PDB file of N, CA and C in Angstrom:
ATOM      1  N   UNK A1107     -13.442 -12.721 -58.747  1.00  0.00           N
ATOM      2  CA  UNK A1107     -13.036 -12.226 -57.448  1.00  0.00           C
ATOM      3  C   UNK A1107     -11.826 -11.315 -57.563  1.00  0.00           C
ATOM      4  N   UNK A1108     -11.069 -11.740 -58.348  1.00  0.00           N
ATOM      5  CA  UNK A1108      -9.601 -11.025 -58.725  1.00  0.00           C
ATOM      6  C   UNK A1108     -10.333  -9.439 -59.520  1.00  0.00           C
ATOM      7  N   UNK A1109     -11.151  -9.569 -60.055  1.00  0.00           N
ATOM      8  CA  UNK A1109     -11.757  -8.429 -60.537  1.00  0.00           C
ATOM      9  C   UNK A1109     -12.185  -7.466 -59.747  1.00  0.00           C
ATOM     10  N   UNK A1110     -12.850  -7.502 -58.826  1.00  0.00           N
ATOM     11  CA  UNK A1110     -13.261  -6.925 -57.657  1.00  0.00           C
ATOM     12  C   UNK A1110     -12.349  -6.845 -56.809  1.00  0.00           C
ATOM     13  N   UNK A1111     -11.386  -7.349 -56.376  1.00  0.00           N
ATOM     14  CA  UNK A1111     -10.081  -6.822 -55.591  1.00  0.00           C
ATOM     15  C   UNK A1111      -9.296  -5.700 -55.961  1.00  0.00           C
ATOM     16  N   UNK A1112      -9.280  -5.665 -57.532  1.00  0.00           N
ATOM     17  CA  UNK A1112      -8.606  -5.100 -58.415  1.00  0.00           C
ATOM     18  C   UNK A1112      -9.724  -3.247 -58.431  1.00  0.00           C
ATOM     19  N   UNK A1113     -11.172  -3.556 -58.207  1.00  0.00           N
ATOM     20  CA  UNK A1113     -11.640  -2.532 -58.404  1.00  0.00           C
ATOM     21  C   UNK A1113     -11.251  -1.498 -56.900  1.00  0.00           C
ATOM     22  N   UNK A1114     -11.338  -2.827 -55.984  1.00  0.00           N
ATOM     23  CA  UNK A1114     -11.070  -2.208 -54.287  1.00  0.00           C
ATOM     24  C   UNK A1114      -9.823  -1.627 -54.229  1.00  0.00           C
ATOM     25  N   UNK A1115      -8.836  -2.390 -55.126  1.00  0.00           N
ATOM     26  CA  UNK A1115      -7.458  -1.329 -54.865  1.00  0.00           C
ATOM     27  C   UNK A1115      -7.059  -0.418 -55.557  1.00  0.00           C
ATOM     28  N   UNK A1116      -8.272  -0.102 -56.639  1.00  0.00           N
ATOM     29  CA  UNK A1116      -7.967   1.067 -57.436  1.00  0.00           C
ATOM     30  C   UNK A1116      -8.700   2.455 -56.409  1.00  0.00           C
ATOM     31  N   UNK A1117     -10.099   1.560 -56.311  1.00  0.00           N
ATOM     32  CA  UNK A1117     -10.509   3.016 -55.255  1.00  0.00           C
ATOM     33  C   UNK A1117     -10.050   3.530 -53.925  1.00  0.00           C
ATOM     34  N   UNK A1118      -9.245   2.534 -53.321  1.00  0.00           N
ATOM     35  CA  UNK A1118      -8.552   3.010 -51.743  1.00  0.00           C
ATOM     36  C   UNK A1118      -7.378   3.959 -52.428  1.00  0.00           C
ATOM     37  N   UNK A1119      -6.709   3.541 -53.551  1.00  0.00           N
ATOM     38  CA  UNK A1119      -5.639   4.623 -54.197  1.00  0.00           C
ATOM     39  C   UNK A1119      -5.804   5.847 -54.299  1.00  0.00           C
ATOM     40  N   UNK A1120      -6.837   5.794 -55.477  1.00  0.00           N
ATOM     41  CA  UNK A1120      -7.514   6.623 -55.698  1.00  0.00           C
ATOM     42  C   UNK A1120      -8.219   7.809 -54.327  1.00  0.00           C
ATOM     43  N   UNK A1121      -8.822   6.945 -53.474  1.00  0.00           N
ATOM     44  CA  UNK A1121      -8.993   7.714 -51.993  1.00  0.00           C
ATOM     45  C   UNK A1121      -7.696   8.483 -51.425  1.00  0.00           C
ATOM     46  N   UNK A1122      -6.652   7.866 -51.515  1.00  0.00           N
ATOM     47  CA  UNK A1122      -5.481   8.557 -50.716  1.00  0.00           C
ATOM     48  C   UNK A1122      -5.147   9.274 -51.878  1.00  0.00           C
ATOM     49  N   UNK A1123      -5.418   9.133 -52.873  1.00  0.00           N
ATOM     50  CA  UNK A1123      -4.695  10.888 -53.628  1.00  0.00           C
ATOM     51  C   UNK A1123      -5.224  11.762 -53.418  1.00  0.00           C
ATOM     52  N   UNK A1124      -6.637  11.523 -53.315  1.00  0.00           N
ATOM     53  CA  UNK A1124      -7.943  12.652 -52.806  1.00  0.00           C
ATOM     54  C   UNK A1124      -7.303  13.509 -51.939  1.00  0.00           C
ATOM     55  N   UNK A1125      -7.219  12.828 -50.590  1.00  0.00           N
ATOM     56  CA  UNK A1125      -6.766  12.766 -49.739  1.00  0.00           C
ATOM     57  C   UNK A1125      -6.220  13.824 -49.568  1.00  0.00           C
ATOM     58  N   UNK A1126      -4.649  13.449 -50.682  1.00  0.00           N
ATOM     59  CA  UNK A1126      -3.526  13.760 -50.282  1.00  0.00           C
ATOM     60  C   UNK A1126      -3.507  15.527 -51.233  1.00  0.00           C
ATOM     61  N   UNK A1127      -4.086  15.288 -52.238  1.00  0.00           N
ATOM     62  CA  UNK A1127      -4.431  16.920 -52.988  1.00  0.00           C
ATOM     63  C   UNK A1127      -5.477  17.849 -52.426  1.00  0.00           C
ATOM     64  N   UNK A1128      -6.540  17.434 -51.314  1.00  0.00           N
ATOM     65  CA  UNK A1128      -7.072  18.498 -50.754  1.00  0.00           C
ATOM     66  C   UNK A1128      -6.277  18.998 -49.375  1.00  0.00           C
ATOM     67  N   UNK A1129      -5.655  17.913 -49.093  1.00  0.00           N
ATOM     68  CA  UNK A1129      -4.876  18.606 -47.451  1.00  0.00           C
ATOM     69  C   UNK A1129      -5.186  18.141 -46.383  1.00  0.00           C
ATOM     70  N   UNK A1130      -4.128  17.875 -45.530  1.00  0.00           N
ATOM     71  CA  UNK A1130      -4.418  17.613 -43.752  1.00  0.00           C
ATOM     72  C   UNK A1130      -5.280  18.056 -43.614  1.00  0.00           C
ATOM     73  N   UNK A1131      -6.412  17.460 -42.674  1.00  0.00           N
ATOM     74  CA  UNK A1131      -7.308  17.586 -41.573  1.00  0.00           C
ATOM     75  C   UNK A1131      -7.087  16.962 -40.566  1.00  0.00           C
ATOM     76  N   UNK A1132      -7.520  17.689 -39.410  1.00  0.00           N
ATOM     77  CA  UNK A1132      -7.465  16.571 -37.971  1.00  0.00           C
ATOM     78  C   UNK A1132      -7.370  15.172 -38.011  1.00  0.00           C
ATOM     79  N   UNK A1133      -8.405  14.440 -38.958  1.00  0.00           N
ATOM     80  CA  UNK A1133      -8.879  13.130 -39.414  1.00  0.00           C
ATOM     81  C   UNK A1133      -7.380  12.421 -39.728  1.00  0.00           C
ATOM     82  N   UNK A1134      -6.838  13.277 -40.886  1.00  0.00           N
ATOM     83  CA  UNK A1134      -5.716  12.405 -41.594  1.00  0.00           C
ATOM     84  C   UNK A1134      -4.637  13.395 -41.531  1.00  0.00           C
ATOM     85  N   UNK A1135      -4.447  13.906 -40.809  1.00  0.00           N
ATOM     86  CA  UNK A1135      -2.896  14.445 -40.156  1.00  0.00           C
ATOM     87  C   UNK A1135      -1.605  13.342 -40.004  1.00  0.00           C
ATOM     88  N   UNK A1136      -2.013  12.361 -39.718  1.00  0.00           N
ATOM     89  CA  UNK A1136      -0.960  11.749 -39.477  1.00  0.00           C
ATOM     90  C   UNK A1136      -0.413  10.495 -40.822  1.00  0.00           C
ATOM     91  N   UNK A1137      -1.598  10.812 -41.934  1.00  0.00           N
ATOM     92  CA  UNK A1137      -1.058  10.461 -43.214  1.00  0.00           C
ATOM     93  C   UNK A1137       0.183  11.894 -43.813  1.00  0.00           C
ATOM     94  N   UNK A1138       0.253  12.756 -43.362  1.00  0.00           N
ATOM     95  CA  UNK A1138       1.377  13.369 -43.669  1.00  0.00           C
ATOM     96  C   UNK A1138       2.356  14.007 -42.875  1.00  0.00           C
ATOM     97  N   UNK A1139       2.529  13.063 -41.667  1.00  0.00           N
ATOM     98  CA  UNK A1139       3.835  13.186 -40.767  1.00  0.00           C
ATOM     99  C   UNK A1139       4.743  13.092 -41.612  1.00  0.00           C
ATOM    100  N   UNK A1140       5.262  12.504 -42.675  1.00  0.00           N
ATOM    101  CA  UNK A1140       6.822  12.439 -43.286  1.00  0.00           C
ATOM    102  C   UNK A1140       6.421  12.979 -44.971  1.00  0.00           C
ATOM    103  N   UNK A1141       5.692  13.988 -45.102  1.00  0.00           N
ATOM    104  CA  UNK A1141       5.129  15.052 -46.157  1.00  0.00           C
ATOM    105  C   UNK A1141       4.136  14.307 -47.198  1.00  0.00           C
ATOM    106  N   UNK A1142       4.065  14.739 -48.280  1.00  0.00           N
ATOM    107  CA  UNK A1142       2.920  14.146 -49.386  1.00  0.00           C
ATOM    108  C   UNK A1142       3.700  13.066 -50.198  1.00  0.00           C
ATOM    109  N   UNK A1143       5.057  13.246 -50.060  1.00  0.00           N
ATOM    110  CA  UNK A1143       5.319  12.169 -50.833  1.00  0.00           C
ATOM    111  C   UNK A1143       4.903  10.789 -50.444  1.00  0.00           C
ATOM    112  N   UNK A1144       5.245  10.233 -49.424  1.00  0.00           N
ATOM    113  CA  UNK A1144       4.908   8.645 -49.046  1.00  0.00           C
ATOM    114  C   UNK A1144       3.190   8.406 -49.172  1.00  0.00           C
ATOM    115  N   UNK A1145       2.585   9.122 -49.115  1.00  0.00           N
ATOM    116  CA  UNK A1145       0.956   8.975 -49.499  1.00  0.00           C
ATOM    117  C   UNK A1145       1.218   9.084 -50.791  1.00  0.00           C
ATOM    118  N   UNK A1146       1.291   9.534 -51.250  1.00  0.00           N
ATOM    119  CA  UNK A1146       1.593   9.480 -52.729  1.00  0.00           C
ATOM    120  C   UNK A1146       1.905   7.989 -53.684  1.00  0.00           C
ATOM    121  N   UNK A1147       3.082   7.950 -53.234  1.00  0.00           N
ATOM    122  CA  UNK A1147       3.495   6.895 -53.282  1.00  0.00           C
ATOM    123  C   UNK A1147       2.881   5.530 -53.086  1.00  0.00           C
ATOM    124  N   UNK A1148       2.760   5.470 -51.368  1.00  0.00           N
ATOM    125  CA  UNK A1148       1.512   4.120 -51.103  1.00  0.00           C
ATOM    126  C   UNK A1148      -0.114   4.269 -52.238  1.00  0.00           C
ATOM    127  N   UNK A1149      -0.213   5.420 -52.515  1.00  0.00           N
ATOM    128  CA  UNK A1149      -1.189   5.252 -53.621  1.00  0.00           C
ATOM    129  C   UNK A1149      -0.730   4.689 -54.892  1.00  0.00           C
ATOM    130  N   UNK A1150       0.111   4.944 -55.331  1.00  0.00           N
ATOM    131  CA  UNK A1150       0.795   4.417 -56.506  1.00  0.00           C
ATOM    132  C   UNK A1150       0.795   3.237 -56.233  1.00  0.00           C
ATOM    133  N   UNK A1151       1.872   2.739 -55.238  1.00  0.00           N
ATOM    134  CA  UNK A1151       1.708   1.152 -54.885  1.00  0.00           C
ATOM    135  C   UNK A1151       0.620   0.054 -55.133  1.00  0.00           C
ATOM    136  N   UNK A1152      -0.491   1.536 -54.827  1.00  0.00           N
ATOM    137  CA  UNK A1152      -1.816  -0.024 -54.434  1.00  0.00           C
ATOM    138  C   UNK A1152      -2.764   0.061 -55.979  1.00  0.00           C
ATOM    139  N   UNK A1153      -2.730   1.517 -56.318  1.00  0.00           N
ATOM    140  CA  UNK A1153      -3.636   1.652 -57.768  1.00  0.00           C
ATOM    141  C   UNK A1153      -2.732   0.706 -59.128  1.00  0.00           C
ATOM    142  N   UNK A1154      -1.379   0.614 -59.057  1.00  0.00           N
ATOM    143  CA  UNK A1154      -0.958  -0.038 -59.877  1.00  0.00           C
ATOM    144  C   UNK A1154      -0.936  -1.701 -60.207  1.00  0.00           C
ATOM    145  N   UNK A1155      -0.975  -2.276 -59.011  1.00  0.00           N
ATOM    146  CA  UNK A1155      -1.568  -3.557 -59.090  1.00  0.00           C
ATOM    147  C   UNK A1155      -2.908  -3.967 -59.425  1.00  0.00           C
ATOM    148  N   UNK A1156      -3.403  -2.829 -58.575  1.00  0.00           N
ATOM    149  CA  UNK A1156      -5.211  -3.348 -58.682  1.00  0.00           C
ATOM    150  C   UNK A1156      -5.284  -3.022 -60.269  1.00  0.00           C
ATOM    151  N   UNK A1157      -4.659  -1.971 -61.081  1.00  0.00           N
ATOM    152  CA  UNK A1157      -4.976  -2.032 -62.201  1.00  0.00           C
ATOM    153  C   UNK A1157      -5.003  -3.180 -63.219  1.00  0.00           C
ATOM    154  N   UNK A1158      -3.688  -3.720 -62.720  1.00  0.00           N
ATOM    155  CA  UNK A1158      -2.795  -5.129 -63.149  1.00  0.00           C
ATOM    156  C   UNK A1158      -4.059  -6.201 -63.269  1.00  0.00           C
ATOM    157  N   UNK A1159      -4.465  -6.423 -61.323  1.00  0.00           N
ATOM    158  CA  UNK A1159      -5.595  -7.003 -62.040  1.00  0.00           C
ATOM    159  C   UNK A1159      -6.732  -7.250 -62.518  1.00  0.00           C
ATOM    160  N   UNK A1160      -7.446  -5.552 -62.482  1.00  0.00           N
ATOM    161  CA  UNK A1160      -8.712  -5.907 -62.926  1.00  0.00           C
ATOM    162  C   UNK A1160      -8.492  -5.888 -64.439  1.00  0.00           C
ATOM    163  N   UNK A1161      -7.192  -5.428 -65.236  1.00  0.00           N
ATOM    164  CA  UNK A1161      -7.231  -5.662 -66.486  1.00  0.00           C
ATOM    165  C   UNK A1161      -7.020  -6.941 -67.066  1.00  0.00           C
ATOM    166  N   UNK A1162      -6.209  -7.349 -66.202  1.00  0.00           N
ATOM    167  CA  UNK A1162      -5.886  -9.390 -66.672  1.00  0.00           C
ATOM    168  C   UNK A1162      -7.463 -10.088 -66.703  1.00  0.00           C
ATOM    169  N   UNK A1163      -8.037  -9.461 -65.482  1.00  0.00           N
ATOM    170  CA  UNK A1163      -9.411 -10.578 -65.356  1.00  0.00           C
ATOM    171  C   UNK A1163     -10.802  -9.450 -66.160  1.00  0.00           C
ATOM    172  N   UNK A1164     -10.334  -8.924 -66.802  1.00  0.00           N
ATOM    173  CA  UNK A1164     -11.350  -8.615 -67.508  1.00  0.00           C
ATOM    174  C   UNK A1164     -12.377  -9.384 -68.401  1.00  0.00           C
TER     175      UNK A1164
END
């Protein structure tokens, strides 16, 4: 289960860098009210754990 959490928080990360390197749209405008850094960032946040654990429960 920890494996699969780990895959879910690599790809929502992974989603917001997408995200965040093609550019505002109407949709997600308001992921860059305070610029690219804090998306950035909250991606970092979440891809670095999930890495944590889908590599422990490998």
């Amino acid at each position: 289960m920890k494996k699969i959490a780990g895959i879910i928080m690599i790809i929502i990360g992974f989603c917001l860098t997408v995200i965040v390197k093609i550019g505002p749209s109407k949709e997600t405008s308001w992921l860059f009210r305070y610029g690219e850094l804090v998306p950035l960032l909250v991606a970092i946040a979440i891809i670095i754990p999930g890495w944590i654990m889908y590599n422990k429960n490998r």
